[in-house]
Each structure stands twice: as C-alpha cells, then as structure tokens.
Tab-separated table of C-alpha atoms in Angstrom:
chain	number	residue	atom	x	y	z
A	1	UNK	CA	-1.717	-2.024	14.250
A	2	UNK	CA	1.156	-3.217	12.272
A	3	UNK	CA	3.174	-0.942	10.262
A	4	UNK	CA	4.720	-2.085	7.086
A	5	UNK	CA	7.010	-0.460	4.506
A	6	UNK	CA	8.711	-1.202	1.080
A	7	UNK	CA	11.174	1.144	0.287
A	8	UNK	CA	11.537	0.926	-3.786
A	9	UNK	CA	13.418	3.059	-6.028
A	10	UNK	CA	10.088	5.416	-6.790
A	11	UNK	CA	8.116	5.177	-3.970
A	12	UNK	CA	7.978	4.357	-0.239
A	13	UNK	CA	4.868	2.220	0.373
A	14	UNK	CA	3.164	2.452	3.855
A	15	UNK	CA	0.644	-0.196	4.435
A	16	UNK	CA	-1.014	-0.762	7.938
A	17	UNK	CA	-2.997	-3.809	9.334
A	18	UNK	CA	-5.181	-4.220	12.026
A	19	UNK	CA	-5.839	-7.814	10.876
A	20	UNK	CA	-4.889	-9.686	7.589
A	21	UNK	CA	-5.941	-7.196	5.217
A	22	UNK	CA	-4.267	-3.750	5.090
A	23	UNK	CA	-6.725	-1.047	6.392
A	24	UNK	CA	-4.901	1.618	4.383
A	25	UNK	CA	-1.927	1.650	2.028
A	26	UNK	CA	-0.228	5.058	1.467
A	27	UNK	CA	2.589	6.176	-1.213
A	28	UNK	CA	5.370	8.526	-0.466
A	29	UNK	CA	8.477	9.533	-2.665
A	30	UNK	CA	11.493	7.911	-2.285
A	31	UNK	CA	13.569	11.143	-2.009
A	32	UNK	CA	16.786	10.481	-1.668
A	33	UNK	CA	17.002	14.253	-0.254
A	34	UNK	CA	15.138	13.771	2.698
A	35	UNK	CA	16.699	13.509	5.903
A	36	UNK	CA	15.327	12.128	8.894
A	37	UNK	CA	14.095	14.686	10.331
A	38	UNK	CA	12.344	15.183	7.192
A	39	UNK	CA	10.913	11.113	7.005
A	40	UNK	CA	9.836	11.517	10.450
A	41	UNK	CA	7.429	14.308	9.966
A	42	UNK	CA	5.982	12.439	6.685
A	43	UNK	CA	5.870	9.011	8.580
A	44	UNK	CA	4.349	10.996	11.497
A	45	UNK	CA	1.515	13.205	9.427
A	46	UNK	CA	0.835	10.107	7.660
A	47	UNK	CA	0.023	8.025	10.795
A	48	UNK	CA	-1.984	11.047	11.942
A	49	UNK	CA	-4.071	11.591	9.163
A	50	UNK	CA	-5.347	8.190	10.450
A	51	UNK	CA	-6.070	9.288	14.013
A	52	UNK	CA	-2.870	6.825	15.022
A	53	UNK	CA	-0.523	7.522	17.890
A	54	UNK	CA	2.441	5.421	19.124
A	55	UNK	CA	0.707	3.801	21.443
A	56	UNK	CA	-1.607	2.008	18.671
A	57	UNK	CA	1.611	0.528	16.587
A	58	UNK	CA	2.459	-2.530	17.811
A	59	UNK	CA	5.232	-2.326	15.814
A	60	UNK	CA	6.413	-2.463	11.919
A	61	UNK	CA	8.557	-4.860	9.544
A	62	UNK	CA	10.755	-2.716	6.606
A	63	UNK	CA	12.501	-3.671	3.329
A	64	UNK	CA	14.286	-2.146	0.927
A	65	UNK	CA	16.309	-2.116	-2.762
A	66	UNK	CA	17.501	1.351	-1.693
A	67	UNK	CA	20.519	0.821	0.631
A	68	UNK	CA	20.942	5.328	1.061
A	69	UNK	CA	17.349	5.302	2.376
A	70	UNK	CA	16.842	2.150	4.780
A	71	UNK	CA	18.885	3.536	7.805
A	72	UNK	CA	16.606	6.835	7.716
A	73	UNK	CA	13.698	5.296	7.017
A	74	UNK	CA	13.782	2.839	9.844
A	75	UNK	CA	15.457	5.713	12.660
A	76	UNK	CA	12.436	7.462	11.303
A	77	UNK	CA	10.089	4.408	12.366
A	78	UNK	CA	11.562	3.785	15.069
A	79	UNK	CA	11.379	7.104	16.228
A	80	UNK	CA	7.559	8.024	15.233
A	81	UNK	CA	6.177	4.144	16.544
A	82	UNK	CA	8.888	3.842	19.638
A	83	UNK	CA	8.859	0.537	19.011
A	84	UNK	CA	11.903	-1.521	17.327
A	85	UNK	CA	11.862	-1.811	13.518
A	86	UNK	CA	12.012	-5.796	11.863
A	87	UNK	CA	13.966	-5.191	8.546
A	88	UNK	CA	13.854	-7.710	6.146
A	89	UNK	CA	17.409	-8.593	4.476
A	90	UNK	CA	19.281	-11.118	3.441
A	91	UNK	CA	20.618	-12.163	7.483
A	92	UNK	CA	16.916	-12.476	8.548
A	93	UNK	CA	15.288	-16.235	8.982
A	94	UNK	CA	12.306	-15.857	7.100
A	95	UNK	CA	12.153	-19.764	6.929
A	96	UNK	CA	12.518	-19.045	2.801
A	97	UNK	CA	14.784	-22.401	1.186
A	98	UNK	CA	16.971	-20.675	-1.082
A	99	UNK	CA	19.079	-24.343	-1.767
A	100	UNK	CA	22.473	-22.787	-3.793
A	101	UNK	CA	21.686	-19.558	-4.028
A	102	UNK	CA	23.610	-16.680	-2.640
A	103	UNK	CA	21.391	-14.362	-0.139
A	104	UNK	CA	23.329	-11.422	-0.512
A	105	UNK	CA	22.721	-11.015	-4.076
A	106	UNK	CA	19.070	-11.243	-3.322
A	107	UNK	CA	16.790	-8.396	-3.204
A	108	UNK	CA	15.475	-7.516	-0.126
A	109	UNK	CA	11.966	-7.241	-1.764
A	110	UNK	CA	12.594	-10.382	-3.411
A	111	UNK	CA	12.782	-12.037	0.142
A	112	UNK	CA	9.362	-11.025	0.559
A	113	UNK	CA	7.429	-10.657	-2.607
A	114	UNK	CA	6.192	-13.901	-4.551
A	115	UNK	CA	6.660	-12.381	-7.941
A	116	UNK	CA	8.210	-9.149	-9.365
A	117	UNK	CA	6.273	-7.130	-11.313
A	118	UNK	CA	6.895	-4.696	-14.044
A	119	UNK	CA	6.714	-1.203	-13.413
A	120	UNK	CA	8.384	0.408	-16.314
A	121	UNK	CA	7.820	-0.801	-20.246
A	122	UNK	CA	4.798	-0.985	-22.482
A	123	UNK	CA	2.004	-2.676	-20.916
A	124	UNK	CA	1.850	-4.952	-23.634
A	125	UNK	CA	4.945	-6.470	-23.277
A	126	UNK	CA	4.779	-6.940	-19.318
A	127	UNK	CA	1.357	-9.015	-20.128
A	128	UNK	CA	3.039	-10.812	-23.024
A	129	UNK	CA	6.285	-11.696	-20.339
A	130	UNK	CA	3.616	-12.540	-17.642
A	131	UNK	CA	1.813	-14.853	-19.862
A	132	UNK	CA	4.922	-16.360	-21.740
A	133	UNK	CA	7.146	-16.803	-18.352
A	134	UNK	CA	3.990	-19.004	-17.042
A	135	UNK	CA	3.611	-20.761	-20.472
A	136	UNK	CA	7.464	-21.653	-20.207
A	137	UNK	CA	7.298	-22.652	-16.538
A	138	UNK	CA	4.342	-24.965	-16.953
A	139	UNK	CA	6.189	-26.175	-19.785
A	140	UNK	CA	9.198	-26.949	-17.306
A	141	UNK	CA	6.955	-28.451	-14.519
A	142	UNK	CA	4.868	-30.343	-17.096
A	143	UNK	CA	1.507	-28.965	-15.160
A	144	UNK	CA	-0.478	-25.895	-14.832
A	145	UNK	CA	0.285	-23.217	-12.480
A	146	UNK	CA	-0.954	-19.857	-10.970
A	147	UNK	CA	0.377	-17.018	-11.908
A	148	UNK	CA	0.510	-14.261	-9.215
A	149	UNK	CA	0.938	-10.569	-10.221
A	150	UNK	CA	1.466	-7.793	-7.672
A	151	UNK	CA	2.523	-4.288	-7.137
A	152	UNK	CA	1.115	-0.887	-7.686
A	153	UNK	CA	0.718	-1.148	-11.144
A	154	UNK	CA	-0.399	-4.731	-11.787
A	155	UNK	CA	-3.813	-3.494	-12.473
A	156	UNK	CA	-2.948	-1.765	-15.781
A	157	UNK	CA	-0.898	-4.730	-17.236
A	158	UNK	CA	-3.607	-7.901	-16.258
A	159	UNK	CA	-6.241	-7.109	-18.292
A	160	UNK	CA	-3.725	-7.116	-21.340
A	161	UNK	CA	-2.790	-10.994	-20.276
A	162	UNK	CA	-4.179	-13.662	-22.142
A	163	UNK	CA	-4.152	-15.978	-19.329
A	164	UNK	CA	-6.037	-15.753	-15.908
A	165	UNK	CA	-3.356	-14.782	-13.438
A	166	UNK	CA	-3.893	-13.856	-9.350
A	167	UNK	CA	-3.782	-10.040	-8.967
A	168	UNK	CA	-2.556	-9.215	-5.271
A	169	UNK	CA	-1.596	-5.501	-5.291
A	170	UNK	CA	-0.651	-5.657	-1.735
A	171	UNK	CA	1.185	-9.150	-1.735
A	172	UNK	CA	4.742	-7.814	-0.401
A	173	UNK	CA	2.906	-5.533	2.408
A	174	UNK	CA	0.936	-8.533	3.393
A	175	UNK	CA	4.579	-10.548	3.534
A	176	UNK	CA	6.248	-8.305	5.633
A	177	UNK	CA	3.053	-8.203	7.936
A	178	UNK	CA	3.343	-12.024	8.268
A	179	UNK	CA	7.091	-11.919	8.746
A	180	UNK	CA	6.488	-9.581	11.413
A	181	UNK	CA	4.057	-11.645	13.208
A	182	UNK	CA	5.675	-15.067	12.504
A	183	UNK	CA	9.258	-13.768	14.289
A	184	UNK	CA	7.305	-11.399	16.817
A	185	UNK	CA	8.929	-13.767	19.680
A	186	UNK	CA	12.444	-13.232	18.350
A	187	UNK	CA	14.604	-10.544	18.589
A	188	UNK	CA	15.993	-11.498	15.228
A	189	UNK	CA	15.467	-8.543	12.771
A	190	UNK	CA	14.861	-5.689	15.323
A	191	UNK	CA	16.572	-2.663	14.737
C-alpha cells in the first residue's frame, strides 16, 4: 500500500492505493494546533481503522500549501509507516517542463494537480469560470480541449457547467501515487 497526503489549508487528505485506484480516501483537519504527537495518533487510528500496520505501507508521497504543518505531518508519517516520506516541492524532479517559470513560487499542489479547483464561492460562478476559462483557452489554441475538474468539492460545481468537463475527485492523490512510484528508485524526495 501506498500512502498519499495533501496537506491544504482545510483539510488533510489521506488517500491509500493498493493499485491505481485509491482503496480509501480519508479527511482530517488541518489543525494548525496539533502537534506531532497529536498527527501521529490520527495518522495511526486512521491506518488502523483499515486493519493496516507498518509493515503493509510500502511507503507514502506528501504535499503541501501549508509550510507550519508539512514538517509534522511528514515526522508523523514517517514515524507511523517507518518508512521515508517523498514530499513533493518545488526541488523535486517530477519530470514537469515549467520553461520560464519560477518553481519556488509554485504551489506544491500545483506540482501535482492538473487543475485547481474552487473550493470557496458560489457554485455558480466556479461553473461559469470552469466553462469560460475552457471557452477562452480553446479560443487561444484554436481547438477543443478537455476540461478536467478535481478536488473534494468538484461534484457540487459540474453539474452547474454548461460544458462536459472530466470530473477526477482524486486526481492530485492519484499524482502523488504516480510520483511516488515513478522516483521509487531514487532517493530524491525522501525525507
């Protein structure tokens, strides 16, 4: 099993994969008032409430857009899996071109999620932003494209879009699970 986790600014999605789809996907807070003593007991009840011990991680990939958190959440991994942590930032070869762009001002969950999606605003306007951002880059590239929506709330906002678009609610776990696997040889990214 591979353990992934996104650390955003309201919660702390788990995700774990025994193959390419997740085979469960938890939510925790991401309290800032936790220490790691107290991430290590939620990481740990979480993994038992699955029946999973140490020995069944094969290890886990993090990332995060909450720099106070990261540090306790993967000494907290590492701890509760014993195995090293991969951690997605803006040093780590994930083989993404970024031609002229700076890295470091690049959001860790950027690194690894296709498309950002809106968590906060009336779902109206996050459908009307979805479907007017594709209109405009189709418009730019002069030919159709698919528009990929993901995170926890995607599923309210698509069925307000006008257009089809690609609903993958699990699209950054499954990034950092092929992240993990495609620099598994490498000691790049372990923590």
């Amino acid at each position: 099993m591979i353990l992934t986790v996104d650390i955003g600014n309201t919660n702390v999605v788990a995700g774990g994969f025994a193959g390419e789809e997740p085979s469960f996907v938890d939510r925790l807070p991401s309290s800032r008032e936790w220490d790691g003593t107290a991430w290590r007991e939620a990481l740990g009840e979480l993994l038992r409430e699955r029946g999973l011990t140490a020995d069944k991680i094969a290890g886990s990939a993090l990332c995060s857009v909450v720099p106070e958190l990261t540090e306790r959440l993967r000494s907290a991994l590492r701890e509760v899996t014993r195995r090293p942590v991969r951690t997605v930032d803006a040093g780590l070869d994930v083989g993404l071109v970024l031609a002229g762009y700076d890295r470091r001002a690049l959001g860790n969950d950027r690194v690894v999620d296709a498309v950002s999606c809106m968590q906060s605003g009336a779902i109206y306007g996050a459908a009307a932003q979805i479907d007017g951002l594709t209109a405009r880059v189709e418009e730019l590239l002069g030919q159709p494209v698919t528009a990929v929506v993901t995170g926890g709330l995607s599923g309210l906002v698509c069925p307000y879009c006008r257009r089809a678009v690609f609903r993958d609610e699990h699209l950054l776990l499954r990034g950092l699970h092929l992240i993990y696997r495609g620099i598994r040889g490498s000691a790049a990214g372990q923590t």
